[in-house]
Tab-separated table of C-alpha atoms (C1' of nucleotides) in Angstrom:
chain	number	residue	atom	x	y	z
E	908	UNK	CA	49.594	-17.285	33.495
E	909	UNK	CA	47.977	-13.899	33.625
E	910	UNK	CA	47.426	-12.757	37.208
E	911	UNK	CA	43.984	-12.646	38.688
E	912	UNK	CA	42.218	-9.454	37.849
E	913	UNK	CA	38.805	-8.126	38.567
E	914	UNK	CA	38.384	-6.604	35.158
E	915	UNK	CA	39.854	-6.880	31.681
E	916	UNK	CA	42.278	-4.099	30.739
E	917	UNK	CA	39.889	-3.103	27.949
E	918	UNK	CA	36.167	-3.097	28.646
E	919	UNK	CA	34.176	-5.244	26.206
E	920	UNK	CA	32.381	-2.311	24.646
E	921	UNK	CA	35.618	-0.759	23.462
E	922	UNK	CA	37.413	-4.022	22.705
E	923	UNK	CA	37.848	-4.942	19.074
E	924	UNK	CA	37.960	-8.586	20.038
E	925	UNK	CA	34.586	-8.353	21.707
E	926	UNK	CA	33.266	-6.400	18.735
E	927	UNK	CA	34.615	-9.023	16.364
E	928	UNK	CA	32.838	-11.666	18.428
E	929	UNK	CA	29.620	-9.706	18.107
E	930	UNK	CA	30.014	-9.735	14.353
E	931	UNK	CA	31.050	-13.323	13.680
E	932	UNK	CA	30.914	-15.149	17.021
E	933	UNK	CA	28.015	-17.331	16.179
E	934	UNK	CA	27.933	-21.009	15.358
E	935	UNK	CA	26.262	-20.813	11.944
E	936	UNK	CA	28.130	-17.687	10.923
E	937	UNK	CA	31.454	-19.327	11.631
E	938	UNK	CA	30.474	-22.506	9.817
E	939	UNK	CA	29.301	-20.512	6.805
E	940	UNK	CA	32.604	-18.650	6.753
E	941	UNK	CA	34.441	-21.947	6.965
E	942	UNK	CA	32.642	-23.246	3.894
E	943	UNK	CA	33.099	-19.918	2.102
E	944	UNK	CA	36.845	-20.060	2.688
E	945	UNK	CA	36.769	-23.482	1.040
E	946	UNK	CA	35.086	-22.021	-2.020
E	947	UNK	CA	31.418	-22.766	-1.380
E	948	UNK	CA	29.286	-19.943	-2.783
E	949	UNK	CA	25.708	-21.001	-3.313
E	950	UNK	CA	22.721	-21.121	-1.038
E	951	UNK	CA	21.896	-24.773	-1.477
E	952	UNK	CA	25.524	-25.822	-1.263
E	953	UNK	CA	25.843	-24.157	2.129
E	954	UNK	CA	22.545	-25.653	3.187
E	955	UNK	CA	23.365	-29.184	2.104
E	956	UNK	CA	26.840	-29.196	3.555
E	957	UNK	CA	26.003	-27.606	6.893
E	958	UNK	CA	22.400	-28.686	7.373
E	959	UNK	CA	21.495	-25.155	8.370
E	960	UNK	CA	17.751	-24.553	8.516
E	961	UNK	CA	16.956	-22.588	5.361
E	962	UNK	CA	15.338	-19.771	7.276
E	963	UNK	CA	18.411	-19.315	9.445
E	964	UNK	CA	20.793	-19.586	6.518
E	965	UNK	CA	18.908	-16.888	4.701
E	966	UNK	CA	19.222	-14.565	7.684
E	967	UNK	CA	22.867	-15.304	8.312
E	968	UNK	CA	23.823	-14.698	4.707
E	969	UNK	CA	22.022	-11.361	4.850
E	970	UNK	CA	23.917	-10.388	8.004
E	971	UNK	CA	27.209	-11.408	6.474
E	972	UNK	CA	26.488	-9.270	3.438
E	973	UNK	CA	25.400	-6.371	5.665
E	974	UNK	CA	28.587	-6.537	7.666
E	975	UNK	CA	30.697	-6.648	4.533
E	976	UNK	CA	32.106	-10.149	4.888
E	977	UNK	CA	30.312	-11.615	1.896
E	978	UNK	CA	29.264	-9.982	-1.332
E	979	UNK	CA	26.131	-11.174	-3.081
E	980	UNK	CA	26.741	-11.295	-6.781
E	981	UNK	CA	25.060	-12.738	-9.792
E	982	UNK	CA	26.940	-15.498	-11.462
E	983	UNK	CA	26.235	-16.100	-15.122
E	984	UNK	CA	27.397	-19.077	-17.117
E	985	UNK	CA	26.512	-18.945	-20.801
E	986	UNK	CA	23.611	-21.118	-21.702
E	987	UNK	CA	22.545	-21.318	-18.081
E	988	UNK	CA	20.297	-19.284	-15.937
E	989	UNK	CA	21.975	-16.626	-13.786
E	990	UNK	CA	22.514	-17.598	-10.178
E	991	UNK	CA	23.207	-15.581	-7.055
E	992	UNK	CA	26.394	-16.383	-5.257
E	993	UNK	CA	28.016	-15.268	-2.051
E	994	UNK	CA	31.690	-14.477	-2.337
E	995	UNK	CA	34.102	-13.469	0.383
E	996	UNK	CA	35.116	-9.841	0.353
E	997	UNK	CA	38.624	-8.741	1.288
E	998	UNK	CA	37.362	-8.230	4.813
E	999	UNK	CA	36.012	-11.758	4.884
E	1000	UNK	CA	39.109	-13.212	3.285
E	1001	UNK	CA	41.134	-11.540	6.037
E	1002	UNK	CA	39.574	-13.979	8.492
E	1003	UNK	CA	41.388	-16.888	6.883
E	1004	UNK	CA	44.342	-16.774	9.287
E	1005	UNK	CA	41.951	-16.681	12.237
E	1006	UNK	CA	40.080	-19.769	11.102
E	1007	UNK	CA	43.252	-21.607	10.184
E	1008	UNK	CA	44.556	-20.851	13.656
E	1009	UNK	CA	41.361	-22.251	15.119
E	1010	UNK	CA	41.658	-25.291	12.871
E	1011	UNK	CA	45.159	-25.929	14.167
E	1012	UNK	CA	43.930	-25.577	17.713
E	1013	UNK	CA	41.308	-28.199	16.935
E	1014	UNK	CA	43.923	-30.495	15.389
E	1015	UNK	CA	45.936	-30.326	18.549
E	1016	UNK	CA	43.307	-30.310	21.271
E	1017	UNK	CA	40.209	-32.086	20.057
E	1018	UNK	CA	40.775	-35.770	20.315
E	1019	UNK	CA	40.088	-37.469	17.057
E	1020	UNK	CA	41.022	-40.774	15.541
E	1021	UNK	CA	44.112	-40.660	13.363
E	1022	UNK	CA	45.718	-37.765	11.597
E	1023	UNK	CA	43.912	-34.492	10.969
E	1024	UNK	CA	42.149	-34.694	7.600
E	1025	UNK	CA	43.651	-31.467	6.328
E	1026	UNK	CA	46.841	-29.498	6.755
E	1027	UNK	CA	48.763	-26.712	5.096
E	1028	UNK	CA	52.165	-26.612	3.505
E	1029	UNK	CA	54.412	-24.049	1.856
E	1030	UNK	CA	54.096	-24.571	-1.889
E	1031	UNK	CA	57.811	-23.863	-2.293
E	1032	UNK	CA	59.551	-25.762	0.485
E	1033	UNK	CA	56.672	-28.200	1.007
E	1034	UNK	CA	57.197	-27.840	4.708
E	1035	UNK	CA	54.275	-27.849	7.093
E	1036	UNK	CA	52.947	-24.407	7.931
E	1037	UNK	CA	51.794	-23.229	11.314
E	1038	UNK	CA	50.500	-20.002	12.708
E	1039	UNK	CA	52.880	-17.729	14.601
E	1040	UNK	CA	53.416	-14.194	15.725
E	1041	UNK	CA	56.201	-12.241	14.092
E	1042	UNK	CA	57.698	-8.784	14.377
E	1043	UNK	CA	57.493	-6.384	11.463
E	1044	UNK	CA	60.778	-7.694	10.106
E	1045	UNK	CA	59.542	-11.262	10.241
E	1046	UNK	CA	61.207	-12.690	13.320
E	1047	UNK	CA	59.068	-15.042	15.346
E	1048	UNK	CA	57.898	-14.034	18.807
E	1049	UNK	CA	56.746	-16.593	21.339
E	1050	UNK	CA	53.470	-16.057	23.140
E	1051	UNK	CA	55.328	-15.626	26.426
E	1052	UNK	CA	57.342	-12.752	25.022
E	1053	UNK	CA	54.327	-10.791	23.930
E	1054	UNK	CA	53.476	-7.691	25.910
E	1055	UNK	CA	50.179	-5.918	26.006
E	1056	UNK	CA	50.347	-2.222	25.218
E	1057	UNK	CA	47.416	-0.121	26.317
E	1058	UNK	CA	46.590	3.162	24.625
E	1059	UNK	CA	44.758	5.780	26.499
Y	759	UNK	CA	40.607	-16.683	-4.407
Y	760	UNK	CA	39.584	-20.254	-3.886
Y	761	UNK	CA	37.652	-21.585	-6.877
Y	762	UNK	CA	33.963	-22.269	-6.662
Y	763	UNK	CA	33.257	-25.655	-5.240
Y	764	UNK	CA	30.118	-27.501	-4.414
Y	765	UNK	CA	31.492	-28.906	-1.221
Y	766	UNK	CA	34.305	-28.282	1.221
Y	767	UNK	CA	37.275	-30.627	0.873
Y	768	UNK	CA	36.587	-31.841	4.403
Y	769	UNK	CA	32.993	-32.445	5.456
Y	770	UNK	CA	32.022	-30.530	8.603
Y	771	UNK	CA	31.596	-33.622	10.713
Y	772	UNK	CA	35.214	-34.639	10.245
Y	773	UNK	CA	36.635	-31.110	10.206
Y	774	UNK	CA	38.529	-29.993	13.269
Y	775	UNK	CA	37.643	-26.407	12.502
Y	776	UNK	CA	33.956	-27.218	12.512
Y	777	UNK	CA	34.415	-29.249	15.673
Y	778	UNK	CA	36.252	-26.357	17.303
Y	779	UNK	CA	33.363	-24.092	16.344
Y	780	UNK	CA	30.964	-26.523	17.990
Y	781	UNK	CA	32.983	-26.284	21.174
Y	782	UNK	CA	33.636	-22.548	21.428
Y	783	UNK	CA	31.679	-20.910	18.609
Y	784	UNK	CA	29.199	-19.143	20.776
Y	785	UNK	CA	28.976	-15.481	21.659
Y	786	UNK	CA	29.063	-15.827	25.450
Y	787	UNK	CA	31.626	-18.599	25.398
Y	788	UNK	CA	34.002	-16.494	23.329
Y	789	UNK	CA	33.477	-13.448	25.522
Y	790	UNK	CA	34.098	-15.494	28.654
Y	791	UNK	CA	37.311	-16.829	27.137
Y	792	UNK	CA	38.344	-13.283	26.250
Y	793	UNK	CA	37.946	-12.197	29.859
Y	794	UNK	CA	39.650	-15.352	31.114
Y	795	UNK	CA	42.665	-14.655	28.917
Y	796	UNK	CA	42.833	-11.238	30.565
Y	797	UNK	CA	42.932	-12.840	33.990
Y	798	UNK	CA	39.308	-12.706	35.098
Y	799	UNK	CA	38.473	-15.762	37.194
Y	800	UNK	CA	35.413	-15.249	39.328
Y	801	UNK	CA	31.746	-15.650	38.634
Y	802	UNK	CA	30.670	-12.160	39.557
Y	803	UNK	CA	33.613	-10.590	37.768
Y	804	UNK	CA	32.611	-12.280	34.545
Y	805	UNK	CA	29.024	-11.352	35.161
Y	806	UNK	CA	29.712	-7.685	35.879
Y	807	UNK	CA	32.120	-7.201	33.032
Y	808	UNK	CA	30.110	-8.987	30.369
Y	809	UNK	CA	26.586	-8.466	31.588
Y	810	UNK	CA	25.854	-12.129	30.976
Y	811	UNK	CA	22.582	-13.276	32.531
Y	812	UNK	CA	23.586	-15.275	35.615
Y	813	UNK	CA	21.700	-18.346	34.481
Y	814	UNK	CA	23.472	-18.372	31.143
Y	815	UNK	CA	26.870	-17.674	32.690
Y	816	UNK	CA	26.417	-20.580	35.045
Y	817	UNK	CA	25.696	-22.915	32.155
Y	818	UNK	CA	28.505	-21.659	29.967
Y	819	UNK	CA	31.076	-22.003	32.742
Y	820	UNK	CA	29.924	-25.567	33.282
Y	821	UNK	CA	30.317	-26.323	29.575
Y	822	UNK	CA	33.758	-24.778	29.514
Y	823	UNK	CA	34.803	-26.922	32.452
Y	824	UNK	CA	33.262	-29.995	30.829
Y	825	UNK	CA	35.172	-29.420	27.630
Y	826	UNK	CA	38.418	-28.903	29.505
Y	827	UNK	CA	38.991	-25.244	28.688
Y	828	UNK	CA	38.521	-23.980	32.220
Y	829	UNK	CA	39.293	-25.655	35.507
Y	830	UNK	CA	37.120	-24.908	38.512
Y	831	UNK	CA	39.299	-24.576	41.557
Y	832	UNK	CA	38.952	-23.338	45.069
Y	833	UNK	CA	40.941	-20.270	45.841
Y	834	UNK	CA	41.868	-19.697	49.463
Y	835	UNK	CA	43.318	-16.513	50.882
Y	836	UNK	CA	44.193	-16.701	54.547
Y	837	UNK	CA	41.705	-14.959	56.729
Y	838	UNK	CA	39.145	-15.003	53.979
Y	839	UNK	CA	36.483	-17.399	52.968
Y	840	UNK	CA	37.419	-19.825	50.182
Y	841	UNK	CA	36.150	-18.867	46.765
Y	842	UNK	CA	35.671	-20.863	43.579
Y	843	UNK	CA	37.558	-19.625	40.580
Y	844	UNK	CA	37.713	-20.589	36.926
Y	845	UNK	CA	41.200	-20.806	35.514
Y	846	UNK	CA	42.263	-21.522	31.958
Y	847	UNK	CA	43.730	-24.953	31.382
Y	848	UNK	CA	46.561	-25.519	28.931
Y	849	UNK	CA	43.951	-26.344	26.330
Y	850	UNK	CA	42.198	-23.057	27.011
Y	851	UNK	CA	45.414	-21.091	27.094
Y	852	UNK	CA	46.224	-22.533	23.670
Y	853	UNK	CA	43.378	-20.457	22.273
Y	854	UNK	CA	45.248	-17.238	23.003
Y	855	UNK	CA	46.787	-16.972	19.520
Y	856	UNK	CA	43.382	-17.537	17.970
Y	857	UNK	CA	41.783	-14.726	19.944
Y	858	UNK	CA	44.710	-12.398	19.394
Y	859	UNK	CA	44.398	-13.063	15.681
Y	860	UNK	CA	40.717	-12.224	15.861
Y	861	UNK	CA	41.520	-9.096	17.842
Y	862	UNK	CA	43.908	-7.964	15.140
Y	863	UNK	CA	41.296	-8.630	12.505
Y	864	UNK	CA	38.923	-6.423	14.459
Y	865	UNK	CA	41.557	-3.710	14.756
Y	866	UNK	CA	41.958	-3.672	11.024
Y	867	UNK	CA	38.440	-4.209	9.757
Y	868	UNK	CA	35.977	-2.878	12.302
Y	869	UNK	CA	35.824	0.844	11.951
Y	870	UNK	CA	36.388	2.537	15.232
Y	871	UNK	CA	37.358	5.995	16.298
Y	872	UNK	CA	41.067	6.468	16.854
Y	873	UNK	CA	43.720	3.881	17.558
Y	874	UNK	CA	42.914	0.419	18.831
Y	875	UNK	CA	42.871	0.464	22.648
Y	876	UNK	CA	45.246	-2.474	22.914
Y	877	UNK	CA	48.087	-3.924	20.915
Y	878	UNK	CA	50.921	-6.405	21.295
Y	879	UNK	CA	54.640	-5.978	21.088
Y	880	UNK	CA	57.719	-8.129	21.395
Y	881	UNK	CA	59.036	-7.647	24.920
Y	882	UNK	CA	62.583	-7.751	23.584
Y	883	UNK	CA	62.609	-5.613	20.452
Y	884	UNK	CA	59.481	-3.666	21.422
Y	885	UNK	CA	58.329	-3.994	17.855
Y	886	UNK	CA	54.690	-4.467	16.987
Y	887	UNK	CA	53.653	-8.067	16.537
Y	888	UNK	CA	51.340	-9.459	13.878
Y	889	UNK	CA	50.091	-12.908	13.019
Y	890	UNK	CA	51.696	-14.829	10.181
Y	891	UNK	CA	52.191	-18.290	8.766
Y	892	UNK	CA	55.635	-19.771	9.101
Y	893	UNK	CA	57.359	-22.988	8.141
Y	894	UNK	CA	58.753	-25.266	10.827
Y	895	UNK	CA	62.068	-23.428	10.719
Y	896	UNK	CA	60.384	-20.088	11.151
Y	897	UNK	CA	60.357	-18.589	7.681
Y	898	UNK	CA	57.241	-16.675	6.787
Y	899	UNK	CA	54.876	-18.021	4.150
Y	900	UNK	CA	52.388	-15.802	2.355
Y	901	UNK	CA	48.765	-16.885	2.182
Y	902	UNK	CA	49.039	-17.282	-1.589
Y	903	UNK	CA	51.845	-19.785	-1.201
Y	904	UNK	CA	49.920	-22.047	1.105
Y	905	UNK	CA	48.697	-25.372	-0.236
Y	906	UNK	CA	46.025	-27.522	1.271
Y	907	UNK	CA	47.068	-31.103	1.858
Y	908	UNK	CA	44.324	-33.675	2.224
Y	909	UNK	CA	44.894	-36.927	4.027
Y	910	UNK	CA	42.936	-40.023	3.242
X	199	DC	C1'	29.919	-13.613	46.503
X	200	DA	C1'	28.345	-17.724	43.819
X	201	DG	C1'	25.125	-19.483	42.405
X	202	DT	C1'	19.913	-21.471	41.597
X	203	DA	C1'	14.828	-20.406	40.690
X	204	DT	C1'	11.374	-18.327	38.028
X	205	DC	C1'	8.897	-15.729	34.488
X	206	DC	C1'	8.302	-13.707	29.988
X	207	DG	C1'	8.992	-12.493	25.372
X	208	DG	C1'	11.976	-13.375	21.607
X	209	DT	C1'	14.920	-15.933	18.593
X	210	DC	C1'	16.610	-20.330	17.043
X	211	DT	C1'	16.088	-25.061	15.597
X	212	DG	C1'	13.975	-28.438	12.903
X	213	DA	C1'	10.606	-29.994	9.688
X	214	DT	C1'	7.783	-29.367	5.896
X	215	DA	C1'	5.932	-27.066	2.188
X	216	DC	C1'	5.302	-23.627	-1.342
X	217	DT	C1'	6.954	-20.361	-5.268
X	218	DG	C1'	9.568	-17.962	-9.213
O	559	DC	C1'	17.936	-23.731	-7.310
O	560	DA	C1'	17.087	-19.816	-4.076
O	561	DG	C1'	14.631	-18.528	-1.362
O	562	DT	C1'	10.054	-17.342	1.745
O	563	DA	C1'	6.124	-19.206	4.775
O	564	DT	C1'	4.636	-21.499	8.616
O	565	DC	C1'	4.432	-24.026	12.854
O	566	DA	C1'	5.976	-26.343	17.296
O	567	DG	C1'	9.336	-26.849	20.751
O	568	DA	C1'	13.685	-25.598	22.723
O	569	DC	C1'	16.785	-22.373	24.307
O	570	DC	C1'	18.128	-17.593	25.069
O	571	DG	C1'	18.136	-12.839	26.966
O	572	DG	C1'	16.756	-9.741	30.496
O	573	DA	C1'	14.916	-8.998	35.014
O	574	DT	C1'	14.205	-10.041	39.618
O	575	DA	C1'	14.589	-12.513	43.619
O	576	DC	C1'	16.079	-15.987	46.875
O	577	DT	C1'	19.823	-18.827	49.455
O	578	DG	C1'	24.246	-20.463	51.761
DNA sequence: CAGTATCCGGTCTGATACTG
DNA sequence: CAGTATCAGACCGGATACTG
């Protein structure tokens, strides 16, 4: 357990965690990203699946495009009318490990009946996959062995 | 890239990621958890550091206690008046990897001047630590090699 | 310190409807 | 489909103040 402290080692206004929270730490934003990571791309698909009020969804999608997490593109299938779609950028795709980690936390700590409905495996070994911290050369590090390094 | 799909493979109401978002996917809640993971425990310390309106902070702390992420305890130092404090439970502590992962995402994707103010290393090898997916026996799996497994 | 009370203006939620 | 418009009620954010 971290000892009691009066203040965090990094003040929120210079903390990239706090800044990340400012950018995506919002219920609808996170749910939209969840759907996007599962391949949902269109306005009405987000709306139907999440039940987001259309006004709010419109605003959130704009913010996500502004902050570079989604790209708004036009999707054209021959013989059909062009449609807008919202696709994850590299920056948005980079959140996948974060959301998978949160999913695993939910699997473990939110009581639910039966097995979790979804899990991840290695396509080669077919073993279950979990999130972990590793050194540069790929050795696993337990949370207890992690040290905070402050720059200043 | 995940292919276009009309719907997520798991509907939000049965998805542990969506349920986790319902529980902690809120700006203040996430910021409070950030501070808590850094050892902050007292009402006014949260309030000063985050600038949360006192009314809101009060409510959020109650929710966090209700959902089992924080425990409200009484902290007694001899010769001083007893004080309430909010300490992370095991369930709350289990969110540490999630928030570290989000911190690392912020380090990489939120432009900021200079080096990130904080980073993590292995206390043994002193190497930098990053988040990764591993199999049960600790071998790293790339995101491209991960397969979704649906139960039902 | 650790809250609760109150007030105000703004945003969100939810519902419904309209348009290209 | 993909939005925008509108409206009512709830909750939030920010400020200030009061209490044990």
